[in-house]
Amino acid sequence: MTQTDTLTVVVKADCPTCVIAAPALRTLADAGVEIVSQDDPAFPGGIDRVVDDTTLERSAELAIEVVPTLVRFTNGIESSRVEGWDRARWAEVSGIAGLGADLPERRPGCGSLTLDPRRADELLVRQRAGTLASRRVTLSALEDDVDAFDARGWGDGLPVVPPTEARVLRMLEGTDRAPDEVVAVVPPDLTPATVEKVAINAVLAGCRPEYLPVVLAAVEAACTDGFNMHGLLATTWFAGPMVVVSGPVARDIGMNDAMNALGQGNRANATIGRALQLIVRNVGGGRPGGVDRATLGNPGKYTFCFAETPPADSDWPNQAVELGEDPAGSAVTLVAAEGVRGIIDQLSRTPESLARSFAEVLAGVAHPKLAIAFDASLVISPEHLRVFREAGWTKGRLRQELATLLTLDGALLARGARGIAEGMPEAFCTGTLPKFRDGGLTIFQAGGGAGMFSAVIGGWAAGEMGSSPVSRAIGTAAPATR
């Protein structure tokens, strides 16, 4: 070794390959090489200055995944590394000719203790807990953590996952954004939500780290003026935020866009929507009975998240692409949404007939005699979509046809008409009225391969007084760490 070169070997006594390599380790120690032991500073025997790394901090600093590992540093920078025992490579990296000449040529190593799940959390917290800025809460020994969180109002009525330091740190590994970066200002309290705060609530909701980029994008979309989260909270109507994920990330993180796409049973679908709701509650202060003034609400306000069926194409672009996002990328679209209303049509074999079925159900959104006032979403299943595709209808064509079918006779919508007091003010009813404003009907594609059923999901107040669909691109998800 030159004066600017250093060598380090990391070993553990519980590794048969390290035991076999002990004679070579003694040769290296005599040459001044640093020997680091993860589990027993008396191993290897016969070496005076073995570095005690039972805390694993040195191993973590070196990013050791296998023992034995020999690392060479040149001018303070790692220049080569060899994992397991490889006689030729150890001689090459150490620069000691004939090192371990009496030993086998090769032996695979063992897993580093830094990867032991029983110790990984402790190590992670010891190394990085100082990077977290959030207030720590210590529970008494007699407190049940689930009950304690519920009593403090941090949940949504269902049990939440305690956001320990280790869990929050692992969640943050799902993004390369800095923990203290402000993602958005969350209404109604207009509180800045940092990446760390979003991560904490993602843990509470039960997310995995690879979901975090989707949650971050959803928070960004929810806190725009266009989506108007504050207004959506304060309304007495049923609606809450619906998160729709489009693009390859949906399948990368295991979302369900097929059978029961709008239902239960998938962790990503369930927890991403729940995380957004918990952020609005815990960061923004939007709580039922407080700013949330819903008369009845709907079960979707626990969580409402699903994925669009890929792949989209130019004839049937996904909703995020329609709102301007990159067709090759992934995005979330947030829409104000009430409950799911099914459409059954097992007989239509032409797009004209099926579009009329859709229009009949869409006309009933909010109230059959209200026009322009409320938005809606249409979720088309694969079997219904096939009818349109086989006839050469594009998504744009369907949207045009629905607009025509949903141009309503104003005289029938007027207050008092048809013996119903509810309806449009008389002044608006001199001609025809569109059921939905421009941009007020979003169309998604999802669902299982069997069943000629689609769904209408009513929205909320349209236009500047209400909420508009908003899309945001999703950053690249970091690989799952465990």
Short mmCIF file of C-alpha atoms in Angstrom, two decimals:
data_model
loop_
_atom_site.label_atom_id
_atom_site.label_comp_id
_atom_site.label_asym_id
_atom_site.label_seq_id
_atom_site.Cartn_x
_atom_site.Cartn_y
_atom_site.Cartn_z
CA MET A 1 0.00 0.00 0.00
CA THR A 2 1.12 3.55 -0.67
CA GLN A 3 0.66 6.29 1.92
CA THR A 4 -2.49 7.39 0.13
CA ASP A 5 -3.95 3.87 -0.01
CA THR A 6 -5.85 2.18 2.81
CA LEU A 7 -7.52 -1.20 3.06
CA THR A 8 -10.36 -2.38 5.27
CA VAL A 9 -11.78 -5.87 5.71
CA VAL A 10 -15.17 -6.40 7.35
CA VAL A 11 -15.85 -9.85 8.83
CA LYS A 12 -17.96 -11.64 11.41
CA ALA A 13 -17.14 -14.69 13.52
CA ASP A 14 -20.44 -16.30 12.57
CA CYS A 15 -19.41 -16.53 8.92
CA PRO A 16 -17.77 -19.82 7.82
CA THR A 17 -16.01 -18.09 4.94
CA CYS A 18 -14.54 -15.48 7.30
CA VAL A 19 -13.28 -18.33 9.49
CA ILE A 20 -11.65 -19.99 6.48
CA ALA A 21 -10.06 -16.67 5.49
CA ALA A 22 -8.57 -16.09 8.97
CA PRO A 23 -4.94 -16.85 7.91
CA ALA A 24 -5.19 -14.26 5.13
CA LEU A 25 -6.75 -11.78 7.56
CA ARG A 26 -3.77 -12.17 9.90
CA THR A 27 -1.41 -11.49 6.97
CA LEU A 28 -3.38 -8.38 6.11
CA ALA A 29 -3.39 -7.21 9.74
CA ASP A 30 0.39 -7.59 9.87
CA ALA A 31 0.52 -5.34 6.79
CA GLY A 32 -1.47 -2.65 8.60
CA VAL A 33 -4.87 -3.39 7.10
CA GLU A 34 -7.89 -2.41 9.22
CA ILE A 35 -9.83 -5.51 10.31
CA VAL A 36 -13.44 -4.79 11.35
CA SER A 37 -15.52 -7.41 13.16
CA GLN A 38 -19.29 -7.11 13.24
CA ASP A 39 -20.00 -9.57 16.04
CA ASP A 40 -16.86 -10.48 18.00
CA PRO A 41 -13.84 -8.19 18.50
CA ALA A 42 -11.84 -11.30 19.52
CA PHE A 43 -12.23 -12.62 16.00
CA PRO A 44 -10.03 -13.38 14.10
CA GLY A 45 -7.79 -14.65 16.86
CA GLY A 46 -4.15 -13.59 16.89
CA ILE A 47 -4.82 -10.02 15.74
CA ASP A 48 -4.20 -7.29 18.28
CA ARG A 49 -6.26 -4.44 16.86
CA VAL A 50 -9.57 -5.70 15.55
CA VAL A 51 -12.07 -2.85 15.26
CA ASP A 52 -15.12 -3.59 17.41
CA ASP A 53 -18.10 -2.86 15.14
CA THR A 54 -20.84 -4.56 17.12
CA THR A 55 -22.76 -1.28 16.77
CA LEU A 56 -22.47 -1.81 12.97
CA GLU A 57 -21.87 1.89 12.40
CA ARG A 58 -18.58 1.32 10.54
CA SER A 59 -20.20 -1.41 8.43
CA ALA A 60 -23.12 0.86 7.59
CA GLU A 61 -20.74 3.67 6.71
CA LEU A 62 -19.02 1.30 4.27
CA ALA A 63 -22.38 0.01 2.91
CA ILE A 64 -21.37 -3.58 3.62
CA GLU A 65 -23.86 -6.17 2.36
CA VAL A 66 -21.66 -9.30 2.46
CA VAL A 67 -18.89 -10.50 4.74
CA PRO A 68 -16.03 -10.83 4.28
CA THR A 69 -15.62 -7.71 2.18
CA LEU A 70 -12.24 -6.21 1.31
CA VAL A 71 -12.32 -2.53 0.35
CA ARG A 72 -9.47 -0.42 -1.02
CA PHE A 73 -9.50 3.38 -0.75
CA THR A 74 -7.28 5.53 -2.92
CA ASN A 75 -6.88 9.16 -1.83
CA GLY A 76 -9.84 8.62 0.48
CA ILE A 77 -12.16 7.35 -2.25
CA GLU A 78 -13.18 3.74 -2.68
CA SER A 79 -11.33 2.37 -5.68
CA SER A 80 -12.07 -1.37 -5.49
CA ARG A 81 -14.04 -3.91 -3.49
CA VAL A 82 -14.32 -7.69 -3.37
CA GLU A 83 -17.08 -9.59 -1.55
CA GLY A 84 -16.66 -13.12 -0.26
CA TRP A 85 -13.35 -14.93 -0.48
CA ASP A 86 -11.65 -14.84 -3.91
CA ARG A 87 -7.95 -15.63 -3.59
CA ALA A 88 -6.85 -13.96 -6.84
CA ARG A 89 -8.97 -10.86 -6.33
CA TRP A 90 -7.92 -10.43 -2.69
CA ALA A 91 -4.27 -10.59 -3.77
CA GLU A 92 -4.97 -8.09 -6.56
CA VAL A 93 -6.90 -5.62 -4.38
CA SER A 94 -4.51 -5.90 -1.41
CA GLY A 95 -1.38 -5.85 -3.55
CA ILE A 96 0.02 -8.77 -1.49
CA ALA A 97 1.26 -11.50 -3.82
CA GLY A 98 0.41 -15.04 -2.72
CA LEU A 99 -2.13 -13.90 -0.13
CA GLY A 100 -3.95 -16.96 1.25
CA ALA A 101 -1.99 -19.32 -0.96
CA ASP A 102 -3.07 -22.33 1.15
CA LEU A 103 -6.75 -21.37 1.11
CA PRO A 104 -9.47 -22.47 -1.32
CA GLU A 105 -9.72 -20.45 -4.51
CA ARG A 106 -13.20 -19.11 -3.82
CA ARG A 107 -15.92 -19.19 -1.18
CA PRO A 108 -19.14 -17.16 -1.15
CA GLY A 109 -19.62 -14.82 1.78
CA CYS A 110 -22.49 -14.43 4.25
CA GLY A 111 -25.02 -11.64 4.67
CA SER A 112 -23.87 -8.59 6.62
CA LEU A 113 -25.46 -8.01 10.01
CA THR A 114 -26.47 -4.57 8.74
CA LEU A 115 -29.12 -6.37 6.67
CA ASP A 116 -30.49 -8.35 9.61
CA PRO A 117 -34.12 -7.19 9.90
CA ARG A 118 -33.88 -7.49 13.67
CA ARG A 119 -31.13 -4.85 13.74
CA ALA A 120 -31.75 -2.79 10.60
CA ASP A 121 -34.35 -0.49 12.18
CA GLU A 122 -32.19 0.23 15.21
CA LEU A 123 -29.24 1.00 12.96
CA LEU A 124 -31.34 3.22 10.67
CA VAL A 125 -32.65 5.26 13.59
CA ARG A 126 -29.19 5.59 15.16
CA GLN A 127 -27.74 6.88 11.92
CA ARG A 128 -30.50 9.14 10.60
CA ALA A 129 -33.06 9.99 13.28
CA GLY A 130 -31.38 13.37 13.64
CA THR A 131 -32.54 14.28 10.14
CA LEU A 132 -36.20 14.23 11.24
CA ALA A 133 -37.66 17.51 12.45
CA SER A 134 -41.10 16.41 13.66
CA ARG A 135 -42.05 16.45 17.32
CA ARG A 136 -41.58 13.14 19.09
CA VAL A 137 -44.46 11.79 21.12
CA THR A 138 -43.70 9.34 23.91
CA LEU A 139 -46.48 7.05 25.04
CA SER A 140 -46.68 5.71 28.56
CA ALA A 141 -46.02 2.03 29.10
CA LEU A 142 -49.69 1.41 29.84
CA GLU A 143 -50.97 3.08 26.65
CA ASP A 144 -51.94 0.97 23.67
CA ASP A 145 -50.48 2.79 20.70
CA VAL A 146 -53.51 2.30 18.42
CA ASP A 147 -55.87 3.56 21.12
CA ALA A 148 -53.51 6.41 21.96
CA PHE A 149 -53.42 7.65 18.37
CA ASP A 150 -57.19 7.40 18.10
CA ALA A 151 -57.62 9.35 21.32
CA ARG A 152 -55.35 12.10 19.97
CA GLY A 153 -57.45 12.34 16.80
CA TRP A 154 -54.71 11.28 14.38
CA GLY A 155 -56.76 8.63 12.62
CA ASP A 156 -59.87 8.34 10.51
CA GLY A 157 -61.79 5.88 12.67
CA LEU A 158 -59.80 2.88 11.50
CA PRO A 159 -56.62 1.74 13.26
CA VAL A 160 -53.48 3.47 11.99
CA VAL A 161 -49.87 2.30 11.78
CA PRO A 162 -47.72 3.95 14.47
CA PRO A 163 -45.23 6.26 12.71
CA THR A 164 -42.06 5.20 14.52
CA GLU A 165 -38.81 6.89 13.56
CA ALA A 166 -37.69 3.76 11.73
CA ARG A 167 -40.90 3.55 9.71
CA VAL A 168 -40.77 7.22 8.77
CA LEU A 169 -37.11 6.95 7.74
CA ARG A 170 -37.89 3.89 5.61
CA MET A 171 -40.84 5.74 4.04
CA LEU A 172 -38.54 8.62 3.14
CA GLU A 173 -36.37 6.17 1.21
CA GLY A 174 -39.23 6.06 -1.31
CA THR A 175 -38.28 9.50 -2.64
CA ASP A 176 -35.12 11.45 -3.31
CA ARG A 177 -36.81 14.70 -2.26
CA ALA A 178 -35.43 16.35 0.89
CA PRO A 179 -37.47 15.74 4.07
CA ASP A 180 -37.76 19.46 4.75
CA GLU A 181 -38.95 20.37 1.25
CA VAL A 182 -42.41 21.93 1.33
CA VAL A 183 -44.74 19.94 -0.92
CA ALA A 184 -47.81 22.14 -0.63
CA VAL A 185 -49.74 24.40 1.73
CA VAL A 186 -52.63 22.31 3.00
CA PRO A 187 -56.06 23.83 3.65
CA PRO A 188 -58.05 24.70 5.63
CA ASP A 189 -55.37 25.77 8.12
CA LEU A 190 -52.94 26.59 5.27
CA THR A 191 -50.19 24.59 6.97
CA PRO A 192 -47.05 23.78 4.97
CA ALA A 193 -46.74 20.04 4.38
CA THR A 194 -43.12 18.95 4.12
CA VAL A 195 -42.05 15.70 2.55
CA GLU A 196 -41.47 14.43 6.10
CA LYS A 197 -45.01 15.28 7.19
CA VAL A 198 -46.39 13.55 4.12
CA ALA A 199 -44.22 10.52 4.91
CA ILE A 200 -45.52 10.37 8.49
CA ASN A 201 -49.11 10.31 7.31
CA ALA A 202 -48.26 7.77 4.61
CA VAL A 203 -46.99 5.53 7.42
CA LEU A 204 -50.18 6.13 9.42
CA ALA A 205 -52.20 5.11 6.35
CA GLY A 206 -50.20 1.91 5.82
CA CYS A 207 -48.35 2.90 2.63
CA ARG A 208 -45.16 1.25 1.45
CA PRO A 209 -42.18 3.54 0.60
CA GLU A 210 -42.64 3.04 -3.14
CA TYR A 211 -46.11 4.61 -2.89
CA LEU A 212 -44.72 7.87 -1.50
CA PRO A 213 -44.10 9.60 -4.89
CA VAL A 214 -47.76 9.00 -5.77
CA VAL A 215 -48.92 10.42 -2.44
CA LEU A 216 -46.68 13.46 -2.89
CA ALA A 217 -48.16 14.14 -6.34
CA ALA A 218 -51.68 13.72 -4.97
CA VAL A 219 -50.98 16.26 -2.21
CA GLU A 220 -49.64 18.72 -4.78
CA ALA A 221 -52.76 18.31 -6.91
CA ALA A 222 -55.16 18.57 -3.96
CA CYS A 223 -53.68 21.84 -2.73
CA THR A 224 -54.11 23.78 -5.98
CA ASP A 225 -56.63 26.58 -6.39
CA GLY A 226 -58.21 24.62 -9.25
CA PHE A 227 -58.99 21.58 -7.12
CA ASN A 228 -60.16 23.76 -4.21
CA MET A 229 -59.68 21.30 -1.37
CA HIS A 230 -60.88 23.87 1.15
CA GLY A 231 -64.22 24.24 -0.61
CA LEU A 232 -64.55 20.49 -1.05
CA LEU A 233 -64.07 20.05 2.68
CA ALA A 234 -66.53 22.73 3.64
CA THR A 235 -69.39 21.66 1.38
CA THR A 236 -72.37 19.86 2.85
CA TRP A 237 -72.41 17.67 -0.31
CA PHE A 238 -71.15 14.07 -0.35
CA ALA A 239 -67.96 14.62 -2.34
CA GLY A 240 -64.33 14.11 -1.37
CA PRO A 241 -61.08 13.74 -3.31
CA MET A 242 -60.80 10.77 -5.70
CA VAL A 243 -57.24 9.86 -6.72
CA VAL A 244 -56.77 8.22 -10.12
CA VAL A 245 -53.31 6.94 -11.04
CA SER A 246 -52.37 6.72 -14.71
CA GLY A 247 -49.26 5.36 -16.41
CA PRO A 248 -46.69 2.64 -15.73
CA VAL A 249 -46.16 3.49 -12.06
CA ALA A 250 -49.57 2.00 -11.25
CA ARG A 251 -48.46 -1.51 -12.10
CA ASP A 252 -44.90 -0.91 -10.87
CA ILE A 253 -46.25 -0.45 -7.35
CA GLY A 254 -48.84 -3.21 -7.65
CA MET A 255 -52.05 -1.20 -7.97
CA ASN A 256 -55.19 -2.96 -9.09
CA ASP A 257 -56.76 -1.58 -12.26
CA ALA A 258 -58.67 -4.74 -13.11
CA MET A 259 -61.27 -6.79 -11.22
CA ASN A 260 -62.82 -4.85 -8.34
CA ALA A 261 -60.71 -1.85 -9.38
CA LEU A 262 -62.85 0.57 -7.36
CA GLY A 263 -63.17 -1.80 -4.41
CA GLN A 264 -61.19 -3.20 -1.55
CA GLY A 265 -58.34 -5.68 -1.35
CA ASN A 266 -55.29 -3.90 -2.72
CA ARG A 267 -52.85 -2.19 -0.38
CA ALA A 268 -51.65 0.47 -2.81
CA ASN A 269 -55.16 1.46 -3.92
CA ALA A 270 -56.39 1.58 -0.34
CA THR A 271 -53.54 3.35 1.39
CA ILE A 272 -52.65 6.04 -1.18
CA GLY A 273 -56.13 7.52 -1.02
CA ARG A 274 -56.18 7.14 2.75
CA ALA A 275 -52.83 8.92 3.11
CA LEU A 276 -54.16 11.96 1.27
CA GLN A 277 -57.19 12.10 3.56
CA LEU A 278 -55.00 11.82 6.68
CA ILE A 279 -52.72 14.62 5.45
CA VAL A 280 -55.73 16.87 4.93
CA ARG A 281 -56.89 15.94 8.43
CA ASN A 282 -53.64 15.97 10.40
CA VAL A 283 -51.66 18.66 8.56
CA GLY A 284 -54.42 20.83 7.16
CA GLY A 285 -56.90 20.44 10.00
CA GLY A 286 -59.81 19.31 7.83
CA ARG A 287 -61.85 17.19 10.21
CA PRO A 288 -65.42 15.94 10.06
CA GLY A 289 -67.64 18.13 12.20
CA GLY A 290 -65.06 20.92 11.97
CA VAL A 291 -64.42 22.40 8.55
CA ASP A 292 -65.75 19.19 6.96
CA ARG A 293 -69.47 19.94 6.99
CA ALA A 294 -70.80 17.02 4.92
CA THR A 295 -74.43 16.25 5.65
CA LEU A 296 -74.03 12.54 4.92
CA GLY A 297 -70.53 12.10 3.48
CA ASN A 298 -69.70 8.85 1.74
CA PRO A 299 -67.50 5.80 2.46
CA GLY A 300 -65.09 6.99 -0.25
CA LYS A 301 -63.94 9.72 2.12
CA TYR A 302 -61.90 7.07 3.98
CA THR A 303 -60.05 6.41 0.75
CA PHE A 304 -60.90 6.60 -2.94
CA CYS A 305 -58.09 5.68 -5.23
CA PHE A 306 -57.82 3.47 -8.29
CA ALA A 307 -55.66 3.03 -11.36
CA GLU A 308 -56.56 3.44 -15.01
CA THR A 309 -56.17 0.35 -17.15
CA PRO A 310 -53.02 0.63 -19.25
CA PRO A 311 -52.02 1.01 -21.92
CA ALA A 312 -53.72 4.17 -23.12
CA ASP A 313 -53.30 5.20 -26.75
CA SER A 314 -53.99 8.20 -28.95
CA ASP A 315 -57.61 7.08 -29.53
CA TRP A 316 -58.24 6.54 -25.84
CA PRO A 317 -55.74 8.68 -23.90
CA ASN A 318 -55.89 8.47 -20.15
CA GLN A 319 -57.29 11.41 -18.24
CA ALA A 320 -53.88 12.69 -17.17
CA VAL A 321 -52.79 12.94 -20.81
CA GLU A 322 -56.00 14.79 -21.64
CA LEU A 323 -55.04 17.29 -18.93
CA GLY A 324 -51.61 17.81 -20.46
CA GLU A 325 -49.34 15.25 -18.81
CA ASP A 326 -46.66 13.29 -20.69
CA PRO A 327 -48.15 10.18 -22.39
CA ALA A 328 -45.02 8.19 -21.51
CA GLY A 329 -45.00 9.24 -17.88
CA SER A 330 -47.16 8.60 -14.86
CA ALA A 331 -49.52 11.02 -13.19
CA VAL A 332 -52.30 11.35 -10.67
CA THR A 333 -55.58 13.04 -11.44
CA LEU A 334 -57.68 14.36 -8.58
CA VAL A 335 -61.41 14.67 -9.06
CA ALA A 336 -64.10 15.67 -6.60
CA ALA A 337 -66.24 12.57 -6.22
CA GLU A 338 -69.24 11.23 -4.36
CA GLY A 339 -70.29 7.56 -4.42
CA VAL A 340 -70.16 5.01 -7.22
CA ARG A 341 -73.33 4.46 -9.24
CA GLY A 342 -73.37 1.40 -11.48
CA ILE A 343 -74.51 1.33 -15.11
CA ILE A 344 -75.74 -2.01 -16.41
CA ASP A 345 -76.09 -2.49 -20.16
CA GLN A 346 -75.66 -6.07 -21.30
CA LEU A 347 -77.62 -5.70 -24.54
CA SER A 348 -76.14 -2.77 -26.43
CA ARG A 349 -73.91 -3.91 -29.27
CA THR A 350 -73.57 -0.54 -30.96
CA PRO A 351 -71.82 2.52 -29.60
CA GLU A 352 -74.89 4.64 -30.27
CA SER A 353 -77.05 2.51 -28.00
CA LEU A 354 -74.42 2.25 -25.29
CA ALA A 355 -73.75 5.99 -25.32
CA ARG A 356 -77.47 6.60 -24.82
CA SER A 357 -77.39 4.27 -21.79
CA PHE A 358 -74.50 6.21 -20.34
CA ALA A 359 -76.29 9.51 -20.98
CA GLU A 360 -79.47 8.35 -19.22
CA VAL A 361 -77.55 7.61 -16.03
CA LEU A 362 -75.35 10.69 -16.29
CA ALA A 363 -78.44 12.87 -16.61
CA GLY A 364 -79.41 11.89 -13.08
CA VAL A 365 -76.20 13.16 -11.43
CA ALA A 366 -77.06 15.32 -8.41
CA HIS A 367 -80.65 15.74 -9.72
CA PRO A 368 -82.19 15.10 -13.14
CA LYS A 369 -83.39 18.70 -13.27
CA LEU A 370 -80.02 20.33 -12.51
CA ALA A 371 -77.71 21.23 -15.38
CA ILE A 372 -74.17 22.67 -15.50
CA ALA A 373 -74.06 22.85 -11.70
CA PHE A 374 -72.32 19.52 -10.96
CA ASP A 375 -69.42 17.64 -12.58
CA ALA A 376 -69.18 13.87 -12.95
CA SER A 377 -66.83 11.04 -13.84
CA LEU A 378 -67.51 8.04 -16.05
CA VAL A 379 -65.49 4.85 -15.53
CA ILE A 380 -65.74 2.58 -18.57
CA SER A 381 -65.10 -1.13 -18.13
CA PRO A 382 -63.19 -3.21 -20.72
CA GLU A 383 -66.30 -4.91 -22.16
CA HIS A 384 -68.09 -1.63 -22.71
CA LEU A 385 -64.90 -0.06 -24.04
CA ARG A 386 -64.64 -2.88 -26.58
CA VAL A 387 -68.00 -1.84 -28.09
CA PHE A 388 -66.66 1.64 -28.78
CA ARG A 389 -63.25 0.51 -29.99
CA GLU A 390 -64.63 -2.11 -32.37
CA ALA A 391 -66.90 0.53 -33.92
CA GLY A 392 -63.98 2.92 -34.34
CA TRP A 393 -65.17 5.41 -31.75
CA THR A 394 -62.44 7.38 -30.02
CA LYS A 395 -62.68 8.87 -26.58
CA GLY A 396 -63.20 12.26 -28.21
CA ARG A 397 -66.07 10.90 -30.31
CA LEU A 398 -67.77 9.46 -27.23
CA ARG A 399 -67.38 12.75 -25.41
CA GLN A 400 -68.98 14.62 -28.33
CA GLU A 401 -71.88 12.16 -28.55
CA LEU A 402 -72.51 12.39 -24.82
CA ALA A 403 -72.49 16.18 -24.99
CA THR A 404 -75.18 16.00 -27.67
CA LEU A 405 -77.25 13.45 -25.77
CA LEU A 406 -76.93 15.49 -22.59
CA THR A 407 -78.14 18.73 -24.12
CA LEU A 408 -81.38 19.07 -22.18
CA ASP A 409 -84.64 20.91 -22.78
CA GLY A 410 -84.61 23.89 -20.44
CA ALA A 411 -88.40 23.93 -20.10
CA LEU A 412 -88.29 20.49 -18.46
CA LEU A 413 -85.58 21.59 -16.03
CA ALA A 414 -87.29 24.71 -14.67
CA ARG A 415 -88.22 24.83 -11.04
CA GLY A 416 -91.73 23.45 -10.68
CA ALA A 417 -91.70 21.72 -14.07
CA ARG A 418 -92.77 18.06 -14.05
CA GLY A 419 -94.36 18.69 -10.65
CA ILE A 420 -90.96 18.95 -8.91
CA ALA A 421 -89.98 22.11 -7.06
CA GLU A 422 -86.25 21.44 -7.50
CA GLY A 423 -84.71 22.55 -10.77
CA MET A 424 -83.01 25.35 -12.66
CA PRO A 425 -84.00 29.00 -12.18
CA GLU A 426 -86.57 30.10 -14.76
CA ALA A 427 -84.18 32.63 -16.32
CA PHE A 428 -81.82 29.83 -17.44
CA CYS A 429 -84.49 27.70 -19.07
CA THR A 430 -85.41 29.55 -22.28
CA GLY A 431 -83.60 27.07 -24.56
CA THR A 432 -81.43 24.04 -24.06
CA LEU A 433 -78.85 23.48 -21.36
CA PRO A 434 -75.82 21.17 -21.25
CA LYS A 435 -75.89 18.75 -18.33
CA PHE A 436 -72.16 19.32 -17.79
CA ARG A 437 -69.95 22.34 -18.41
CA ASP A 438 -66.96 22.04 -20.72
CA GLY A 439 -64.40 19.90 -18.86
CA GLY A 440 -67.00 18.81 -16.35
CA LEU A 441 -67.15 15.16 -17.44
CA THR A 442 -64.00 13.11 -16.91
CA ILE A 443 -63.73 9.67 -18.48
CA PHE A 444 -61.55 6.91 -17.03
CA GLN A 445 -60.89 3.31 -18.07
CA ALA A 446 -60.66 0.55 -15.49
CA GLY A 447 -62.13 -2.75 -14.42
CA GLY A 448 -62.10 -6.50 -14.90
CA GLY A 449 -62.44 -8.25 -18.21
CA ALA A 450 -65.93 -9.68 -17.66
CA GLY A 451 -69.14 -7.76 -16.99
CA MET A 452 -70.90 -5.20 -19.16
CA PHE A 453 -71.04 -2.71 -16.33
CA SER A 454 -69.55 0.76 -16.09
CA ALA A 455 -69.88 3.41 -13.41
CA VAL A 456 -70.89 7.00 -12.96
CA ILE A 457 -69.35 8.90 -10.08
CA GLY A 458 -71.04 12.16 -9.33
CA GLY A 459 -68.85 15.16 -8.63
CA TRP A 460 -69.30 18.48 -6.95
CA ALA A 461 -70.01 22.08 -7.85
CA ALA A 462 -68.60 22.93 -11.25
CA GLY A 463 -66.35 25.75 -12.30
CA GLU A 464 -64.68 28.48 -10.28
CA MET A 465 -67.15 28.10 -7.42
CA GLY A 466 -66.31 24.42 -7.11
CA SER A 467 -63.56 22.06 -8.13
CA SER A 468 -61.89 21.14 -11.41
CA PRO A 469 -59.93 17.94 -12.16
CA VAL A 470 -56.19 18.48 -11.62
CA SER A 471 -53.32 16.26 -12.76
CA ARG A 472 -49.74 16.19 -11.52
CA ALA A 473 -46.81 14.16 -12.82
CA ILE A 474 -45.43 11.52 -10.45
CA GLY A 475 -41.72 11.53 -9.73
CA THR A 476 -39.80 8.33 -10.17
CA ALA A 477 -40.46 5.90 -7.37
CA ALA A 478 -37.36 4.76 -5.57
CA PRO A 479 -36.91 0.98 -5.45
CA ALA A 480 -38.45 -0.72 -2.45
CA THR A 481 -35.86 -1.18 0.27
CA ARG A 482 -37.58 -4.17 1.81
#
